[in-house]
Short mmCIF file of C-alpha atoms in Angstrom, two decimals:
data_model
loop_
_atom_site.label_atom_id
_atom_site.label_comp_id
_atom_site.label_asym_id
_atom_site.label_seq_id
_atom_site.Cartn_x
_atom_site.Cartn_y
_atom_site.Cartn_z
CA MET A 1 -2.98 -15.00 10.03
CA GLU A 2 -2.54 -16.94 13.25
CA LYS A 3 -3.25 -13.80 15.32
CA MET A 4 -6.40 -13.26 13.25
CA CYS A 5 -7.58 -16.80 14.15
CA PHE A 6 -7.36 -18.28 10.66
CA PRO A 7 -7.54 -22.09 10.98
CA ASP A 8 -4.23 -23.96 10.96
CA LYS A 9 -5.27 -26.05 7.95
CA TRP A 10 -6.13 -22.95 5.93
CA ARG A 11 -2.78 -21.30 6.79
CA LYS A 12 -0.95 -24.45 5.66
CA TRP A 13 -2.85 -24.37 2.35
CA ILE A 14 -1.85 -20.74 1.76
CA MET A 15 1.79 -21.46 2.62
CA GLY A 16 1.69 -24.45 0.29
CA VAL A 17 0.37 -22.31 -2.57
CA ILE A 18 2.96 -19.56 -2.17
CA SER A 19 6.02 -21.47 -1.07
CA THR A 20 6.17 -24.79 -2.90
CA ALA A 21 6.28 -25.88 -6.49
CA ARG A 22 7.55 -28.84 -8.46
CA SER A 23 9.07 -28.98 -11.90
CA SER A 24 10.86 -31.32 -14.22
CA VAL A 25 12.94 -30.71 -17.31
CA LEU A 26 12.21 -32.21 -20.70
CA VAL A 27 15.25 -33.94 -22.17
CA ASN A 28 14.74 -35.23 -25.73
CA GLY A 29 10.98 -34.99 -25.14
CA SER A 30 11.00 -37.06 -21.93
CA PRO A 31 10.56 -35.54 -18.46
CA THR A 32 13.37 -36.00 -15.96
CA PHE A 33 12.86 -36.44 -12.22
CA GLU A 34 10.81 -33.80 -10.38
CA PHE A 35 12.51 -31.33 -8.12
CA LYS A 36 11.07 -28.94 -5.55
CA TYR A 37 11.65 -25.23 -5.34
CA SER A 38 9.99 -22.31 -3.61
CA LYS A 39 8.45 -19.57 -5.67
CA GLY A 40 7.07 -16.97 -3.25
CA ILE A 41 4.39 -14.57 -4.32
CA ARG A 42 4.70 -12.75 -7.61
CA GLN A 43 3.06 -9.56 -8.84
CA GLY A 44 -0.22 -10.42 -10.53
CA ASP A 45 -0.70 -13.60 -8.51
CA PRO A 46 -4.49 -13.92 -7.95
CA ILE A 47 -4.00 -14.43 -4.22
CA SER A 48 -1.83 -11.30 -3.81
CA PRO A 49 -4.64 -8.79 -3.15
CA PHE A 50 -6.17 -11.05 -0.50
CA LEU A 51 -2.87 -11.57 1.30
CA PHE A 52 -2.12 -7.84 1.01
CA LEU A 53 -5.36 -7.06 2.83
CA ILE A 54 -4.50 -9.52 5.61
CA GLY A 55 -1.02 -8.00 6.00
CA MET A 56 -2.32 -4.44 5.90
CA GLU A 57 -4.91 -5.27 8.55
CA ALA A 58 -1.93 -5.83 10.84
CA LEU A 59 -0.54 -2.40 9.88
CA THR A 60 -3.92 -0.79 10.56
CA VAL A 61 -4.18 -2.45 13.98
CA LEU A 62 -0.61 -1.38 14.79
CA PHE A 63 -1.34 2.27 13.96
CA ASN A 64 -4.72 2.21 15.76
CA ARG A 65 -3.05 0.94 18.93
CA ALA A 66 -0.33 3.56 18.61
CA VAL A 67 -3.01 6.24 18.36
CA GLU A 68 -4.84 4.81 21.41
CA GLY A 69 -1.57 4.77 23.37
CA GLY A 70 -0.73 8.37 22.41
CA MET A 71 2.36 7.31 20.46
CA PHE A 72 1.04 8.53 17.08
CA LYS A 73 -1.31 11.41 16.32
CA GLY A 74 -3.51 10.94 13.28
CA PHE A 75 -6.16 13.26 11.86
CA GLU A 76 -9.58 13.91 13.33
CA THR A 77 -12.15 14.57 10.62
CA PRO A 78 -14.63 17.38 11.25
CA ASN A 79 -18.22 17.07 12.53
CA GLY A 80 -17.56 13.98 14.63
CA GLY A 81 -16.25 11.96 11.68
CA PRO A 82 -13.75 9.13 11.99
CA TYR A 83 -10.22 9.54 13.33
CA LEU A 84 -7.75 8.60 10.56
CA SER A 85 -4.20 7.35 10.86
CA SER A 86 -3.98 5.14 7.76
CA LEU A 87 -5.91 4.47 4.57
CA LEU A 88 -5.37 1.52 2.23
CA PHE A 89 -6.28 1.13 -1.41
CA ALA A 90 -5.17 -1.55 -3.86
CA ASP A 91 -1.50 -1.97 -2.96
CA ASP A 92 -0.99 1.52 -1.54
CA ALA A 93 -0.86 2.65 2.07
CA LEU A 94 -1.49 6.26 3.05
CA ILE A 95 -0.37 7.23 6.54
CA ILE A 96 -2.00 10.39 7.85
CA GLY A 97 -0.70 12.22 10.87
CA GLU A 98 0.02 15.46 12.64
CA TRP A 99 3.08 17.28 11.30
CA SER A 100 5.79 16.96 13.97
CA ASP A 101 9.25 15.48 14.38
CA ALA A 102 7.98 13.19 17.15
CA ASN A 103 5.14 11.88 14.99
CA ALA A 104 7.52 11.23 12.07
CA THR A 105 9.97 9.39 14.36
CA ASN A 106 7.19 7.25 15.80
CA MET A 107 5.83 6.52 12.31
CA ILE A 108 9.26 5.18 11.29
CA ARG A 109 9.37 3.09 14.47
CA LEU A 110 5.90 1.68 13.76
CA LEU A 111 6.89 0.80 10.19
CA ARG A 112 10.02 -0.91 11.54
CA CYS A 113 7.91 -2.91 14.02
CA PHE A 114 5.55 -3.85 11.18
CA HIS A 115 8.56 -5.07 9.17
CA LEU A 116 9.86 -7.16 12.08
CA ILE A 117 6.42 -8.67 12.76
CA SER A 118 5.28 -9.35 9.19
CA GLY A 119 8.44 -9.49 7.09
CA LEU A 120 6.91 -6.78 4.84
CA LYS A 121 9.02 -3.67 4.41
CA ILE A 122 7.79 -0.29 3.24
CA ASN A 123 10.22 1.07 0.65
CA LEU A 124 10.65 4.65 1.84
CA LEU A 125 12.71 5.52 -1.25
CA LYS A 126 9.56 4.96 -3.34
CA SER A 127 7.39 6.83 -0.86
CA ASN A 128 6.35 10.48 -0.87
CA LEU A 129 5.93 12.80 2.08
CA ILE A 130 3.34 15.52 1.57
CA GLY A 131 2.69 18.28 4.07
CA VAL A 132 -0.67 20.03 3.98
CA GLY A 133 -0.23 23.66 4.97
CA VAL A 134 3.53 23.11 5.43
CA ASN A 135 6.14 25.01 3.43
CA GLU A 136 8.30 23.19 0.85
CA VAL A 137 11.54 23.68 2.79
CA GLU A 138 10.05 21.95 5.85
CA VAL A 139 8.68 19.08 3.72
CA THR A 140 12.10 18.60 2.11
CA ARG A 141 13.82 18.66 5.53
CA MET A 142 11.44 16.06 6.95
CA GLY A 143 11.66 13.95 3.78
CA ASN A 144 15.46 13.87 4.08
CA ARG A 145 15.16 13.02 7.77
CA ILE A 146 12.97 9.97 7.17
CA ASN A 147 14.66 9.08 3.85
CA CYS A 148 11.80 9.57 1.41
CA ARG A 149 10.92 11.99 -1.38
CA ALA A 150 9.27 15.32 -0.68
CA GLY A 151 6.01 15.60 -2.63
CA LYS A 152 3.55 18.42 -3.06
CA THR A 153 -0.08 18.96 -3.90
CA PRO A 154 -1.74 18.63 -6.24
CA PHE A 155 -0.54 15.20 -7.34
CA VAL A 156 -2.05 12.55 -9.59
CA TYR A 157 -3.26 9.30 -8.03
CA LEU A 158 -5.13 6.74 -10.13
CA GLY A 159 -5.64 9.38 -12.82
CA LEU A 160 -7.22 11.96 -10.51
CA LEU A 161 -5.75 15.14 -9.08
CA VAL A 162 -5.51 15.00 -5.30
CA GLY A 163 -5.30 18.28 -3.44
CA ALA A 164 -6.62 20.38 -6.31
CA ASN A 165 -9.85 22.35 -6.34
CA MET A 166 -12.14 19.85 -8.05
CA ASN A 167 -14.86 22.51 -8.44
CA LEU A 168 -12.84 23.84 -11.39
CA ILE A 169 -13.64 22.23 -14.74
CA LYS A 170 -9.98 22.43 -15.85
CA ASN A 171 -9.00 19.97 -13.09
CA TRP A 172 -11.41 17.38 -14.52
CA GLN A 173 -10.05 17.77 -18.08
CA PRO A 174 -7.54 14.85 -17.86
CA VAL A 175 -10.36 12.52 -16.76
CA LEU A 176 -12.60 13.76 -19.58
CA ASP A 177 -9.76 13.27 -22.08
CA ILE A 178 -9.35 9.64 -20.98
CA PHE A 179 -13.08 9.01 -21.37
CA ASP A 180 -13.08 10.67 -24.82
CA SER A 181 -10.21 8.51 -26.05
CA ARG A 182 -11.82 5.31 -24.74
CA LEU A 183 -15.24 6.18 -26.11
CA SER A 184 -13.78 7.03 -29.53
CA GLY A 185 -12.05 3.64 -29.57
CA TRP A 186 -15.30 1.89 -28.71
CA LYS A 187 -17.20 3.90 -31.32
CA ALA A 188 -14.65 2.94 -33.97
CA LYS A 189 -15.16 -0.75 -33.17
CA MET A 190 -18.92 -0.41 -33.49
#
């Protein structure tokens, strides 16, 4: 937050919200003395999404600079579209890059730098590696190399199939089923 020029006072407020708390214990209905403890941020904390975006901005800048310096190769979209190296949504990060051992090694190095800078660590054991146009054996080999699971397309993300032909009606059926069940519940209440 300091590197992003957030005011000192504001940063102290945020640290106060996430790092300090006071409590006392009731003994026979009367409170005892107050004591301090630190609580950190918890899942579902209203400030979590905001702080996630600030932290992930640092990850985005890190990857953009790596792309500019030739250390990481992302993906150039067709017809003069944007050059992608990372996408963020909710609390997920999607890192997009050219399939190569060097790119994978540099991605791990960048994630390690991000961890050292921010204190936030990507859990690779919960992560998936997906290769587009790459055979399963190669995806498994690379997944083992960087210590994450090998995934494949299509996969479900936020209830939608990613990597499937969405021109086919059958691929929209799970979404339609969810809408049907919710609408029937609403109709029953009415």
